[in-house]
Amino acid sequence: MSAQKPIFNRVAILGLGLIGGSLASAIRRHRLAGQVVGYDKRSDELALGESLGVIDQAANSIQDAVQGSDLVVLAVPVRATKTVLEEIKPWLDDAAVLTDVGSTKSSFVADVEAVFGSRSPRVIPGHPIAGSEKSGIRAANPELFVSHKVILTPGDDADEDALSRLTALWQGCGATVLTMSVSYHDEVLAATSHLPHLIAFSLVDTLAGEDENMDIFRYAAGGFRDFTRIAASDPVMWHDIFLSNRDAVLRVIDHFTHDLDQLRTAIAAQDGATLLRVFSRAKAAREHFSKILSGQAFVTNHSEKQVTFRLQPGGAVSGEFRVPGDKSMSHRSIMLGALAEGITEVTGFLEGEDSLATLQAFRDMGVTIEGPDNGFVRIHGVGMRGLQAPRGPLYLGNSGTAMRLFAGLMAAQPFDSELTGDASLSKRPMGRVADPLRAMGAVIDAEDGGRPPLRISGGQKLNGIHYEMPMASAQVKSCLLLAGLYAEGSTSVTEPAPTRDHTERMLSGFGYHVYRDGPTASVSGGGTLSACNIDVPADISSAAFFLVAASIAPNSELILKHVGINPTRTGVINILKLMGADIEVFNEREIGGEPVADLRVRSAELNGIDIPEDQVPLAIDEFPVLFIAAVCARGRTVLRGAEELRVKESDRIQVMADGLAALGVNAVVTADGIIIEGGQTIGGGTVDSHGDHRIAMSFAVASLRASGDIEVTDCANVATSFPGFVELAQSCGIHISAEGA
Ligand code: S3P
């Protein structure tokens, strides 16, 4: 930094309080300006600023400070802004950039317009979100802004050079700079900063007023201390802020007063359900906020979070463990539990980002959900008609299943909704559900090509239809059956090949009759669901990585416990056995309407096969790792009839072929499948997983038979379906580490 040219020649800081002083000293420390001149009406503070070395020079007058400065920073109390602007007006250079550090931005812009007649493009209001209960120049701290946010609110016609230099200045002080509109800034701050300060001041005042000796505070515990810390902030500054941001603050106070009143009513009426609902929703939101702070929430943009797997070649796998819960069943347990009458308890719930997004979406619609706590979730069902309109879009992360099943449910609700997802989900086709739903009477708007977000109009009457599915998709089938619960008459779906039937089984478990006639499943609308308990088995799709790992790595033996072996999901076992794998299925039992077993798998010599087409829908998510098995087998493996793989979280045929090619393995891509000659050497190299969790985990497994180090990029989404994958893989013998996790 020191070798670089300063960003401004001469910076005038008007007002040497905590923020003005800290900014001055940060600019000096990092040599971001040629000279920092300070001015303050309080001559003692000004002299102190110079003697403490916070500023280079104390100006004798505001004229001295402003004239010749190419950046002028107002760091005065918000209510003093207008007077100071009037004082600087005659001396401000035309080319100078003018900014401030106040907590409210509409008031600053209004003052600028009042004094200057209009807002010049070089006026860029600012607000560092940093502070402390300390005030005054003695508290000035050049590190105050490090890792804090600074919000700039440039106008539409802002001078680009001014904005980029001001941004660079704050970044040079260690801050992260965000830009937003003036009005949005004031709304956001009213809600997240001004209201909490008001409540803290008011609460402490109420308690102190009730007890003149303030004895009551002797008994106050940590909660009180945490909650009221901000009531010790500067009263003058805060009285300014409330008066300056009056409209936005009044709106948020009204909203809060209304919600507080509701809690009062609930307590008066002994209405525990409302209390529990509000508290659990708040707890979830607070935990989510903690995750945002530590950068792990599912709403954090995964394209920004880069996780790379590093793998060393070779190894054998051994051990006995249970992989996380089934993703398909976890989603469905929340959906049906929420719509049931009564309380549903779920064990074995998958705490992956996708199923957590589904859980959050139902909380957003007013459902009380306790947990998850080690796979345990308690859902307080609201009944078929009990969902409430969410306040914003429902965010469904990476999950095609969630979006398609939600589409069926939301089409039948009395309120409008919008379904959104991450970058990968936003590219996936939703016409396959929107079209038949429209035929039932739903009103759904999508982006070009039927892509998300889906905007669904509420209050539509749905009619049952018969639908012949053009593709074998459990998601489409489930979507229509869920919409059918609300439709007039019967809704039936015929599938071209058997697909997973968890929706049908779980509906039966909740007491809703599903008629079966060969390939056709149907429901009659208008019934109710009764709460029940659900034990989610381990996900066979997650177990699949270890079935292949133990098969291809010499001297391996694994036991995978409590795996769901629903016959509509066991294609991976069938295919691996056809290839010669040594897999034993034992301890078979039925739990909550789903078959479960333990699986023992040992290393085996695999042979290439023509994969029977009837197995394709039964192993649809397992093909990426089956391709790795095929590379390690003797002879050729041919897959056909699997065009659906091209519209999963990535184009799994092409992305796998590209990944294999990066490791020196040839595969022939066809329109609906792939041809892989077994026995090729897997070399070292870098594979791009394209953010697809199953591709990333498949190449981790490939390392067991590789000849060199493998790096797999873009792996953050592994957390959507398999939290703890890296640790589990390490513990059983795969030489894996994750960077950026
Ligand atoms: C799923 C169905 C399958 C599968 C997905 C989960 C489900 O998708 O690939 O991971 O839970 O219904 P399709 O229905 O698109 O085949």
PDB file of C-alpha atoms and ligand atoms in Angstrom, residues 328 332 401 404 432 472-475 500 620-621 644 648, ligand 1:
ATOM      1  CA  SER A 328     -36.287 -37.898  -0.871  1.00  0.00           C
ATOM      2  CA  ARG A 332     -41.524 -35.517   2.025  1.00  0.00           C
ATOM      3  CA  THR A 401     -37.291 -32.356  -5.873  1.00  0.00           C
ATOM      4  CA  ARG A 404     -41.288 -29.686  -8.227  1.00  0.00           C
ATOM      5  CA  ARG A 432     -42.596 -30.844 -16.852  1.00  0.00           C
ATOM      6  CA  ALA A 472     -40.057 -41.668 -15.746  1.00  0.00           C
ATOM      7  CA  SER A 473     -39.983 -39.045 -13.010  1.00  0.00           C
ATOM      8  CA  ALA A 474     -40.903 -39.526  -9.373  1.00  0.00           C
ATOM      9  CA  GLN A 475     -40.812 -35.782  -8.936  1.00  0.00           C
ATOM     10  CA  ARG A 500     -39.395 -44.199  -6.494  1.00  0.00           C
ATOM     11  CA  ILE A 620     -30.911 -42.650 -11.628  1.00  0.00           C
ATOM     12  CA  ASP A 621     -28.857 -40.725  -9.064  1.00  0.00           C
ATOM     13  CA  GLU A 644     -32.748 -37.749 -17.892  1.00  0.00           C
ATOM     14  CA  LYS A 648     -29.968 -33.260 -13.191  1.00  0.00           C
TER      15      LYS A 648
HETATM   16  C1  S3P B   1     -36.311 -37.676  -6.672  1.00  0.00           C
HETATM   17  C2  S3P B   1     -36.558 -38.130  -7.936  1.00  0.00           C
HETATM   18  C3  S3P B   1     -35.520 -38.233  -8.965  1.00  0.00           C
HETATM   19  C4  S3P B   1     -34.126 -38.134  -8.389  1.00  0.00           C
HETATM   20  C5  S3P B   1     -34.016 -37.036  -7.374  1.00  0.00           C
HETATM   21  C6  S3P B   1     -34.978 -37.288  -6.237  1.00  0.00           C
HETATM   22  C7  S3P B   1     -37.438 -37.597  -5.716  1.00  0.00           C
HETATM   23  O1  S3P B   1     -35.690 -37.173  -9.891  1.00  0.00           O
HETATM   24  O2  S3P B   1     -33.183 -37.947  -9.408  1.00  0.00           O
HETATM   25  O3  S3P B   1     -32.703 -36.965  -6.863  1.00  0.00           O
HETATM   26  O4  S3P B   1     -37.191 -37.432  -4.507  1.00  0.00           O
HETATM   27  O5  S3P B   1     -38.581 -37.709  -6.139  1.00  0.00           O
HETATM   28  P1  S3P B   1     -36.673 -37.318 -11.168  1.00  0.00           P
HETATM   29  O6  S3P B   1     -38.040 -37.460 -10.668  1.00  0.00           O
HETATM   30  O7  S3P B   1     -36.471 -36.047 -11.959  1.00  0.00           O
HETATM   31  O8  S3P B   1     -36.179 -38.508 -11.904  1.00  0.00           O
END
